[in-house]
Coordinates of C-alpha atoms and ligand atoms in Angstrom, one line a residue:
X1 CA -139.0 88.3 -88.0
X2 CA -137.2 84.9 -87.4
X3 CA -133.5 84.5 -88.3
X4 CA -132.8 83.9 -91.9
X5 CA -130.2 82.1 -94.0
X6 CA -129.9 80.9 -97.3
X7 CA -128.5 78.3 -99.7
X8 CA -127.4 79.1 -103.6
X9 CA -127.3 76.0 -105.4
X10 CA -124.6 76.6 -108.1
X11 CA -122.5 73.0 -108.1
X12 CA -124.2 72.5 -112.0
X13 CA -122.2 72.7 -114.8
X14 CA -124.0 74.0 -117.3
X15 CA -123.1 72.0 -119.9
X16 CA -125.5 72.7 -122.8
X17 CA -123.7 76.6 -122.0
X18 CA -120.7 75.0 -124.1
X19 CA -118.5 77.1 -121.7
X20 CA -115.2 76.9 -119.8
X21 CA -116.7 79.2 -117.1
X22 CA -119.3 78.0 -114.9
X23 CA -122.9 79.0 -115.4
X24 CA -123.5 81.4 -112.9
X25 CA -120.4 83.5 -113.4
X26 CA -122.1 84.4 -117.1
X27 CA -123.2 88.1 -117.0
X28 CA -126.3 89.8 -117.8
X29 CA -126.7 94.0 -117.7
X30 CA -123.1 94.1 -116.6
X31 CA -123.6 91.5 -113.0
X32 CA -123.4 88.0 -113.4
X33 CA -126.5 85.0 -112.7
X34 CA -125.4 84.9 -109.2
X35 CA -124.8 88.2 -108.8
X36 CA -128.4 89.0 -109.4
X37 CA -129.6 86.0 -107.4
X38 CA -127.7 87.2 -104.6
X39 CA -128.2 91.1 -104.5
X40 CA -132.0 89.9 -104.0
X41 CA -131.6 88.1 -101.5
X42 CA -129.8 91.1 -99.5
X43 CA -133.4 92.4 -98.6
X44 CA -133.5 89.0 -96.5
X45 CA -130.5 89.9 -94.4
X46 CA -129.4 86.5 -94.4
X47 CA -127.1 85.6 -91.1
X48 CA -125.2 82.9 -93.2
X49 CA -125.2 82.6 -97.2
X50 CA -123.9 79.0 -97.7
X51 CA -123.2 78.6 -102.0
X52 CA -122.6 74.9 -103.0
X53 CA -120.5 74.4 -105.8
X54 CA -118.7 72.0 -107.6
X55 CA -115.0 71.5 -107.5
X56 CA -112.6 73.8 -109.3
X57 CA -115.2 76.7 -108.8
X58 CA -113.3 79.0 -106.8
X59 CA -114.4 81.8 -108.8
X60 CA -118.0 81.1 -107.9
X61 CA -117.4 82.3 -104.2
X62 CA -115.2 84.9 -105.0
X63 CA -118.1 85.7 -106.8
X64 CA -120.4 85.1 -103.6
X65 CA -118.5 87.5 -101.4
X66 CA -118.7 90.3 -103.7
X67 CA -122.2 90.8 -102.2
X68 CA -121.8 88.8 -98.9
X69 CA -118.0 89.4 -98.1
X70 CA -119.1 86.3 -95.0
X71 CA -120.1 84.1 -97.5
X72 CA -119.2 79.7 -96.9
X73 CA -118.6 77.6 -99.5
X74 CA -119.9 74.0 -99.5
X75 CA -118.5 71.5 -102.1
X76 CA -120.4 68.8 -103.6
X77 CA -118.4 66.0 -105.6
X78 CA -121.0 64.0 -107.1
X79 CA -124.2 65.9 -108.5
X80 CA -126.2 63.6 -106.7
X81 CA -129.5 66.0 -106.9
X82 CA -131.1 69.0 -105.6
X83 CA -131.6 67.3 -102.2
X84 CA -128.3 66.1 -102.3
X85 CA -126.8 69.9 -102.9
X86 CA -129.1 71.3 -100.0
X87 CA -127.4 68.5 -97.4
X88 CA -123.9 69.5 -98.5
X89 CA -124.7 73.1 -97.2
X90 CA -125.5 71.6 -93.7
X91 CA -122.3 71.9 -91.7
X92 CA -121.8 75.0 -92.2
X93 CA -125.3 75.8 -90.7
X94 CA -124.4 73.5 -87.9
X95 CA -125.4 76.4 -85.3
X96 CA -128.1 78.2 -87.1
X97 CA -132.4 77.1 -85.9
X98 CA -134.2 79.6 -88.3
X99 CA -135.4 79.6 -91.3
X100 CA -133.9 78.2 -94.5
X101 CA -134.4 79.8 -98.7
X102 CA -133.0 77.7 -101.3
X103 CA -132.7 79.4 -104.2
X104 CA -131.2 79.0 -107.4
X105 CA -127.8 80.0 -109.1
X106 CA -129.4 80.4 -112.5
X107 CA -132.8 82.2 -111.8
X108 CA -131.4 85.4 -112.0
X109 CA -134.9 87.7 -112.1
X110 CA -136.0 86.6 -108.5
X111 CA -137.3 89.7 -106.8
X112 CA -136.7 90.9 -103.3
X113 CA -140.5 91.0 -102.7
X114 CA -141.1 87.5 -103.9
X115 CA -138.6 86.4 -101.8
X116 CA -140.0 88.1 -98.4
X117 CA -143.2 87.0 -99.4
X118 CA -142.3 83.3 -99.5
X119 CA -140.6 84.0 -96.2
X120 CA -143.7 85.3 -94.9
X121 CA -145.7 82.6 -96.7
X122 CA -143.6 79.7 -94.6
X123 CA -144.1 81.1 -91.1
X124 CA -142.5 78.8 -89.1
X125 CA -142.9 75.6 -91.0
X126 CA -142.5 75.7 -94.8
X127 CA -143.3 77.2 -98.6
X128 CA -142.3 76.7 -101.7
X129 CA -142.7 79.2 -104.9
X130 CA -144.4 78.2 -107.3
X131 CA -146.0 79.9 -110.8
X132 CA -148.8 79.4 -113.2
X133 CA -147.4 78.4 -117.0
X134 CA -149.0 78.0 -120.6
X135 CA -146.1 75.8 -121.4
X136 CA -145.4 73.5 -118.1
X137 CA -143.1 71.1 -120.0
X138 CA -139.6 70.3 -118.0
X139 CA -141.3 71.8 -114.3
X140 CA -141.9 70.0 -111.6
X141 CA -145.6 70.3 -110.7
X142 CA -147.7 71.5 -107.4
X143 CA -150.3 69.2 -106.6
X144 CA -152.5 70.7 -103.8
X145 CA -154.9 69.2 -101.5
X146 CA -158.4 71.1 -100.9
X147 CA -157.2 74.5 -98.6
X148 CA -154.5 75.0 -101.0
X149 CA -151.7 73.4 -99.6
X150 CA -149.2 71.5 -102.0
X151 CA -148.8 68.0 -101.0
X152 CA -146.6 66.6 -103.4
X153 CA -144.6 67.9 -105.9
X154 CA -144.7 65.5 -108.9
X155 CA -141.3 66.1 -111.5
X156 CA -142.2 65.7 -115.2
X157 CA -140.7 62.4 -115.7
X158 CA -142.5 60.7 -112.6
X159 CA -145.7 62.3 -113.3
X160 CA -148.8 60.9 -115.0
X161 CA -150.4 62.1 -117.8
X162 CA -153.3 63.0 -115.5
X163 CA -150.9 65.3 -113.7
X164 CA -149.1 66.6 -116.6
X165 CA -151.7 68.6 -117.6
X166 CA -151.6 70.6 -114.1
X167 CA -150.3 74.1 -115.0
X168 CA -148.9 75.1 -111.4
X169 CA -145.2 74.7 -111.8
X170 CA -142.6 74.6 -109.3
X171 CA -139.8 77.3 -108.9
X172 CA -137.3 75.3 -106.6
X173 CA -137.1 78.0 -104.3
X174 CA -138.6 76.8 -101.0
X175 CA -138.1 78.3 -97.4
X176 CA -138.2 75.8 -94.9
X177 CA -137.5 75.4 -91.0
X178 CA -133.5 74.6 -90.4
X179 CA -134.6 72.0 -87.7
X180 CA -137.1 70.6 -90.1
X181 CA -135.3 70.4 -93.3
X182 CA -132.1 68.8 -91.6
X183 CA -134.9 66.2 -89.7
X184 CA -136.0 65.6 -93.6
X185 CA -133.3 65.5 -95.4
X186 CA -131.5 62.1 -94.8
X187 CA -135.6 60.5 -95.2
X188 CA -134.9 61.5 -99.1
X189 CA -134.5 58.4 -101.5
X190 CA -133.3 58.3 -105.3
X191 CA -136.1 56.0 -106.4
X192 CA -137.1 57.8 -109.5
X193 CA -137.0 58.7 -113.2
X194 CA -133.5 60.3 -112.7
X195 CA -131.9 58.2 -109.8
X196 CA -131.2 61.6 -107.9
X197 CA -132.2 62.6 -104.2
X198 CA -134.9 65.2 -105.3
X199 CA -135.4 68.4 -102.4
X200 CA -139.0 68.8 -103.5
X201 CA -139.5 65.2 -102.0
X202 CA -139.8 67.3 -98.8
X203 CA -143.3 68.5 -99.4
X204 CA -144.5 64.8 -99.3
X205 CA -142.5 63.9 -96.0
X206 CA -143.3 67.2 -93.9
X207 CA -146.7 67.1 -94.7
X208 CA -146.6 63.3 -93.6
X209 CA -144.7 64.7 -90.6
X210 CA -147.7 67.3 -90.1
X211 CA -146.2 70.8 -91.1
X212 CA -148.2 71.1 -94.1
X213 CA -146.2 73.4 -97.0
X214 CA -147.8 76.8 -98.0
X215 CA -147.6 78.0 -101.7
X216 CA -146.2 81.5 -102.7
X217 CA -146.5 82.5 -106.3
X218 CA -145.0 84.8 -108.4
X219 CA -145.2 85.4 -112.3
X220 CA -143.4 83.0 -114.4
X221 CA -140.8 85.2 -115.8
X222 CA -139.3 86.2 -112.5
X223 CA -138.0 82.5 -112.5
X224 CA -137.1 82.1 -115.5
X225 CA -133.8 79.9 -115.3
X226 CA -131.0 79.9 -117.8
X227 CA -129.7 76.7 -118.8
X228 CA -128.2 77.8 -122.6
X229 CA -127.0 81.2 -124.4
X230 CA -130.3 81.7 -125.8
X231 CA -132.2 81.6 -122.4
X232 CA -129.4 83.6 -121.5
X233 CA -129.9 86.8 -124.3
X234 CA -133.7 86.0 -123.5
X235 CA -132.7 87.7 -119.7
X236 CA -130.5 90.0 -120.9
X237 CA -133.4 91.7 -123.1
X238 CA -136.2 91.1 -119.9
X239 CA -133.6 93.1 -118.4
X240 CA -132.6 95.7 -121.1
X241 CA -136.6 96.3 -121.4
X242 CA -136.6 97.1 -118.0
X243 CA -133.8 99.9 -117.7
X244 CA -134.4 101.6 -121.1
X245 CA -137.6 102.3 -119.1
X246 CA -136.6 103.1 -115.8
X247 CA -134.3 105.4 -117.5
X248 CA -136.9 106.9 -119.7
X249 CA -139.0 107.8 -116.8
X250 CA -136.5 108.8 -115.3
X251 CA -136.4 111.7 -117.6
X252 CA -133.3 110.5 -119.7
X253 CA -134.4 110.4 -123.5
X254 CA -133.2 107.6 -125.7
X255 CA -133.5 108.2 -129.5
X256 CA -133.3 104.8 -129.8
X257 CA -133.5 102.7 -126.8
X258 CA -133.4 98.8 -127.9
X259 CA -130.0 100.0 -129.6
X260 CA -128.9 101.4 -126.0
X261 CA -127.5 98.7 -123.2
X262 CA -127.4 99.6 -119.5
X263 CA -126.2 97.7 -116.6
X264 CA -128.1 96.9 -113.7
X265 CA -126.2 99.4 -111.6
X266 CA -126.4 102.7 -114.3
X267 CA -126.9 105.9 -112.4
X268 CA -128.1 108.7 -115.2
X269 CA -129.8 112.1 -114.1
X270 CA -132.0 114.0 -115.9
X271 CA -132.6 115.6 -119.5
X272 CA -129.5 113.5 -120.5
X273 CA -129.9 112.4 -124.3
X274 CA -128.5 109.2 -125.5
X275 CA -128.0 108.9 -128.8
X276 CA -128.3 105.7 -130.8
X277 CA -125.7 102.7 -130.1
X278 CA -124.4 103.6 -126.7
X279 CA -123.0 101.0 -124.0
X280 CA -122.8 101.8 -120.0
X281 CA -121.0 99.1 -118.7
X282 CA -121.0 98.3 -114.4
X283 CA -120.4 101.2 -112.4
X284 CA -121.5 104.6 -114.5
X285 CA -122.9 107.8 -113.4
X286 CA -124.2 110.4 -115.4
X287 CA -125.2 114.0 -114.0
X288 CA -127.5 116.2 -115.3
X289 CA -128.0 117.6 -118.7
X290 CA -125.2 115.7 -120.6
X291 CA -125.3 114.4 -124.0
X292 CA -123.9 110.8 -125.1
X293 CA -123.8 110.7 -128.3
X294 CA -123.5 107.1 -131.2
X295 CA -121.4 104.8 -130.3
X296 CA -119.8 105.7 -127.6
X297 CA -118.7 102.7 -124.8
X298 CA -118.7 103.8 -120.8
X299 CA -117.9 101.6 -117.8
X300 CA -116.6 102.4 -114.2
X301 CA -116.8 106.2 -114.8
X302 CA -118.1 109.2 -113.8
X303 CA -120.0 112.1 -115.5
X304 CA -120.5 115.5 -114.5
X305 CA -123.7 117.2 -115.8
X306 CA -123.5 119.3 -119.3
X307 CA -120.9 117.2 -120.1
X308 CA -120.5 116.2 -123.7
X309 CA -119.6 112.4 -124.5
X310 CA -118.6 110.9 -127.9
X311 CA -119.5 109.9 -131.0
X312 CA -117.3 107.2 -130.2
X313 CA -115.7 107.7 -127.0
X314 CA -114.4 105.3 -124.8
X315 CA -114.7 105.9 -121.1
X316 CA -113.1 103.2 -119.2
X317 CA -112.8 102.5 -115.4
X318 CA -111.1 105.7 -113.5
X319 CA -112.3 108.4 -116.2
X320 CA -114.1 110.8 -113.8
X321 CA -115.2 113.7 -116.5
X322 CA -116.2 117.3 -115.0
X323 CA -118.6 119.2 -115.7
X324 CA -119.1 120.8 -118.8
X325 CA -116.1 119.1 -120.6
X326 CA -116.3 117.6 -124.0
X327 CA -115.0 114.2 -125.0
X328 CA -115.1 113.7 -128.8
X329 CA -114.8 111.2 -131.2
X330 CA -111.9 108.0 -130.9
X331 CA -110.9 109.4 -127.6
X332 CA -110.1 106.8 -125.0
X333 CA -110.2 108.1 -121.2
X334 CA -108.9 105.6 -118.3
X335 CA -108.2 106.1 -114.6
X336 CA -107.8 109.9 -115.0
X337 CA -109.6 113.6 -114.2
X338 CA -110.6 115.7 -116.6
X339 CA -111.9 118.7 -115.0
X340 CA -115.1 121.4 -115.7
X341 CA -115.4 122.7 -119.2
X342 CA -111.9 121.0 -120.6
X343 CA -112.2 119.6 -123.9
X344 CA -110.0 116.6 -125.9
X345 CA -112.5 116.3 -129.1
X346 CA -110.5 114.3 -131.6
X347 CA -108.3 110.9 -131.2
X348 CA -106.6 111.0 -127.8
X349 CA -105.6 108.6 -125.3
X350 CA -105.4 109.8 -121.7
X351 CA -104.3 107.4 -119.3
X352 CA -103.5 107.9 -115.6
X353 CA -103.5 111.8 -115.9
X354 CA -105.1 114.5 -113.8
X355 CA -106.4 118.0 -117.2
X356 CA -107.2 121.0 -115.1
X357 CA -110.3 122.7 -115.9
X358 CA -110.9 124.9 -118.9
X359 CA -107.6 122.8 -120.5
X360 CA -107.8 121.9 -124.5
X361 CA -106.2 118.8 -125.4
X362 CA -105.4 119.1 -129.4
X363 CA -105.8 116.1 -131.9
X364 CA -103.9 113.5 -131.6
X365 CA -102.7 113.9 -127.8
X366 CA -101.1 110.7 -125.9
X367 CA -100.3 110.3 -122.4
X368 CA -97.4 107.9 -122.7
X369 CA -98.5 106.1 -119.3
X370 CA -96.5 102.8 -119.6
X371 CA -93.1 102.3 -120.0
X372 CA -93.8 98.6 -120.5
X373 CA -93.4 97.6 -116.6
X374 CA -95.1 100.4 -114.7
X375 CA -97.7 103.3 -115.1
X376 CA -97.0 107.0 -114.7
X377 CA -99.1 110.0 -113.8
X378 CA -99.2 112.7 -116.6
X379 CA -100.4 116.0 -114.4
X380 CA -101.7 119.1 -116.8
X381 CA -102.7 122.2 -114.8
X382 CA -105.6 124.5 -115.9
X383 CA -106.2 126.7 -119.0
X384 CA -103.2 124.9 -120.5
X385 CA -103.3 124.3 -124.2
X386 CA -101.7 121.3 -125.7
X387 CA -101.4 121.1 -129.6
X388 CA -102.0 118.7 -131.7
X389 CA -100.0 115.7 -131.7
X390 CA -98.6 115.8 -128.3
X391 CA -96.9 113.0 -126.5
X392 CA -97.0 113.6 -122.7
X393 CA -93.6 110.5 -121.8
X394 CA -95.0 110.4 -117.8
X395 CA -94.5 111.0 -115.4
X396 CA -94.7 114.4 -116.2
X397 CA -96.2 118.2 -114.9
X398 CA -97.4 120.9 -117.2
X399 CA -98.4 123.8 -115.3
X400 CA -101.3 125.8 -114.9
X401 CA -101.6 128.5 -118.1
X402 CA -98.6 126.8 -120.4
X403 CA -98.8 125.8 -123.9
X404 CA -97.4 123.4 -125.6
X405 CA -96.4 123.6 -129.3
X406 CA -98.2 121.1 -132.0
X407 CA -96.2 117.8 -132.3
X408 CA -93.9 117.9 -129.3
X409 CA -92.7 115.2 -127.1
X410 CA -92.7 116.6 -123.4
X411 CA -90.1 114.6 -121.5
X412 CA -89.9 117.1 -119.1
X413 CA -91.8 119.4 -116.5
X414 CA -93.3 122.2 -117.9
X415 CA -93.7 125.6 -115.9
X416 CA -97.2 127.6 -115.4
X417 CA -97.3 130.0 -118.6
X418 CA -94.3 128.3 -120.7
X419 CA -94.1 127.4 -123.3
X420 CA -92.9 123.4 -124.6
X421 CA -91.6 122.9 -128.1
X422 CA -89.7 120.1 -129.3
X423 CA -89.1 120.2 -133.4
X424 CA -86.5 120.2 -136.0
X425 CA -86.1 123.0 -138.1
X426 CA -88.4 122.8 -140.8
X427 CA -86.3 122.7 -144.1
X428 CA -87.8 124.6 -147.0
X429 CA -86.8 124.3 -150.6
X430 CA -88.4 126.5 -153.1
X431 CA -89.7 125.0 -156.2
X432 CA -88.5 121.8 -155.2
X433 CA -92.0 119.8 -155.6
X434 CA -92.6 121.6 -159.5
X435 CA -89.0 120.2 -160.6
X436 CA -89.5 116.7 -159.0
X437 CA -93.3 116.9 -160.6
X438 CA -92.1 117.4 -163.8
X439 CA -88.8 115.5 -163.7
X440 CA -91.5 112.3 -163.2
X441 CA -93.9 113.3 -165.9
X442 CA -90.9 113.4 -168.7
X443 CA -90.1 109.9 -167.5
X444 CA -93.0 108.3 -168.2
X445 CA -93.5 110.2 -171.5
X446 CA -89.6 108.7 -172.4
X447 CA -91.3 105.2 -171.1
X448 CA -94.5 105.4 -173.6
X449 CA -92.5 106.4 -176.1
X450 CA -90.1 103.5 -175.9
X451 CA -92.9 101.1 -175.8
X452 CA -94.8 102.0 -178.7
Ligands
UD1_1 C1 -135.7 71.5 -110.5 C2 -136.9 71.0 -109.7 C3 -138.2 71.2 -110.4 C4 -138.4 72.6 -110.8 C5 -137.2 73.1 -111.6 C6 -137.4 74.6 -111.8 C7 -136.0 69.2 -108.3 C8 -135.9 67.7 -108.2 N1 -136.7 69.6 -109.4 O1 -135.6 70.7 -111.6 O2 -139.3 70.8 -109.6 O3 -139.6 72.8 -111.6 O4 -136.0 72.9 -110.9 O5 -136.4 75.1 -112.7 O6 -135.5 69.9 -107.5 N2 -128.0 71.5 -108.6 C9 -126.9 71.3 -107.8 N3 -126.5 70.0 -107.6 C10 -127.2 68.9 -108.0 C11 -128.3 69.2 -108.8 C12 -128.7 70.5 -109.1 O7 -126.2 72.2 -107.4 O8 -126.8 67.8 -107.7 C13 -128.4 72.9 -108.9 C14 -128.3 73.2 -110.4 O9 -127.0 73.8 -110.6 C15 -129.4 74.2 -110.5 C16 -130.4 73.8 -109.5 O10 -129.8 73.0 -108.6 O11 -129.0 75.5 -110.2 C17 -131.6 73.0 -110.2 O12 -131.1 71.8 -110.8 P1 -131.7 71.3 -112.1 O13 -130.9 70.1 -112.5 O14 -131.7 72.4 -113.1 O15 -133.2 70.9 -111.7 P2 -134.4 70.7 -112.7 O16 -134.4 69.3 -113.3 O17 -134.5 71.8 -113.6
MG2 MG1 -133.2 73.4 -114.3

């Protein structure tokens, strides 16, 4: 296969977004526009990944070398067109002679075998990807000579109302021959509706040059680009529709599953149930057999199988759960180990802590993990029993087998089998509520009286 490299255009702002972010940094299942865009275009194995964006857009390459860590960054100043963005990318494919994609920031749905098959589809010379469409309006259109080959591609505004009516759209995404495009490129004019240096004026000047351009296609949805927040939920539920089935062949049930949101990147196993109103943000694993029930949010952690989750549990980047263990409702786990068959069922925070297994966490447990500059480790052994209303000041040990008594504050190690109290002395005084009771009663009957 020849050499491959590839150009993201992203240098648009995206204005009708309304946002302060660019475009392709806004996220869909839990990755953002060019994070899709650019984990398809892995299966190319690209020797360079070139992203052109605008100034002040640093993020956008951070962004880019997420997924290629190699990635260049070419700017462009002036949005001069989609030609104009391709040429900016040249430099910095000074050495490379293969062949050339161009795809899209904002087309987020672009498939790794759509994008070998244009590949394939250009040989050594050039293709572009096009798709059929009820609704054409806005595309540029494919107009193809008599063995198929597109000729020309006509943009809305230049074309005539004889070639309006032609439903084969253009994509955008070409793959093209470095040595040809870069021969091409500076032959591109602005002499049209919009004044800008157009890349699909290519198809007219290399088929004038004799390499005629081949035409790929691919279902209309897979390029669906996003250009305001309603395209933008419009992805997001292609995409939702897609995992809530994955998933459920996967043999996870969901009672409810257009109530249920997954990120690209969910792991679950199998005969997991998810209950109605569940959230998996990036990076979640689920083993076997567990059971997530309403309303409960996960991201960044890990499950172990016949583990119990929620209602309303928070999971948050860090919470590695074992197997087994139960994590009730308003309980909020971050960057910490909860090991096989432990439980903390009712409001707790644990933060930055390592719970041994078979450990119960009482109501109303804290790890006090901050002291307002830096975070501390909270470490509970096994079997250990903490009562309710615990605050755990870290750092701090509890060993394996202790207990510690309801409503302490544990400022200090705790040995294996001790046990922790911190209280006052409860004071009791007999009959003191029945006097109080009915010294209150005989004041307000002395008040009524008064007043009437
Ligand atoms: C382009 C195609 C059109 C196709 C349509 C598919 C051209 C001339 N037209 O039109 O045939 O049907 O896409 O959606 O290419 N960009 C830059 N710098 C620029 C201009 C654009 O980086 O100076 C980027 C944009 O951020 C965007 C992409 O290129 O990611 C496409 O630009 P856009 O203005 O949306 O082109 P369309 O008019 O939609
Ligand atoms: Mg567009």
């Amino acid at each position: 296969m020849t050499d491959i490299s590839i150009i993201v255009l992203a240098a648009g702002k995206g204005s009708r977004m309304q946002s302060n972010h660019p475009k392709v940094l806004h996220c869909v299942a839990g990755r953002s526009l060019l994070g899709h865009v650019l984990h398809a275009a892995r299966a190319l194995d690209p020797c360079e990944t070139v992203v052109v964006t605008g100034p002040d857009m640093d993020a956008v390459w951070v962004e880019a070398r997420n997924f290629f860590p190699d990635a260049r960054r070419a700017m462009q100043v002036d949005r001069l067109g989609t030609g104009h963005a391709v040429s900016m990318a040249q430099e910095a494919l000074a050495n490379f002679s293969g062949m050339v994609v161009v795809l899209y920031g904002d087309v987020p749905l672009i498939s790794a075998p759509t994008l070998l098959k244009l590949t394939e589809t250009a040989g050594e010379g050039m293709a572009v990807l096009g798709f059929e469409s009820d609704d054409p309006r806005g595309y540029g259109r494919l107009i193809q000579d008599g063995q198929g080959h597109v000729i020309r591609i006509r943009e809305e505004l230049d074309a005539s109302s004889a070639e309006r009516t032609i439903r084969l759209c253009n994509s955008g995404i070409i793959a093209i021959n470095a040595g040809l495009l870069w021969s091409l490129l500076p032959k591109l004019n602005n002499t049209n509706a919009k004044g800008e240096y157009y890349l699909t004026d290519l198809v007219e000047l290399a088929t004038a040059a004799g390499t005629p351009c081949r035409l790929a296609s691919c279902p209309e949805e897979e390029v669906a680009g996003v250009n305001d927040r309603i395209q933008l939920s419009g992805i997001e539920e292609t995409l939702q529709k897609f995992h809530r089935r994955r998933h459920m062949l996967n043999g996870v049930t969901l009672v409810a599953p257009a109530t249920v949101f997954f990120s690209v990147d969910t792991v679950i196993g199998q005969d997991v149930v998810v209950e109605p109103h569940v959230v998996f943000g990036p990076g979640v694993i689920v083993g076997n057999g567990v059971e997530i029930r309403s309303f409960s949010h996960i991201e960044g952690a890990t499950v172990a199988s016949g583990a119990r989750i929620g209602p309303y549990a928070r999971l948050r980047p860090g919470a590695d759960i074992g197997e087994d263990a139960h994590i009730g409702n308003f309980v909020e786990v971050k960057k910490s180990i909860v090991g096989k068959g432990a439980k903390a069922n009712h409001l707790t925070y644990i933060g930055d802590a390592r719970i041994g297994a078979g450990t119960n966490i009482g109501a109303g447990t804290i790890t006090c993990n901050y002291d307002g500059y830096e975070k501390h480790l909270t470490n509970i052994g096994a079997d250990v029993f903490v009562g309710s209303n615990t605050s755990l000041v870290a750092p701090v040990t509890v060993g394996d087998g202790a207990s510690i008594a309801a409503g302490s504050v544990v400022t200090r190690d705790v040995p294996p089998d001790a046990l922790a109290i911190s209280r006052v002395d409860l004071d009791l005084r007999e009959g003191w509520a029945k006097r109080y009771r009915e010294m209150k009663a005989a004041r307000k009957a002395a008040r009524k009286n008064r007043q009437s």
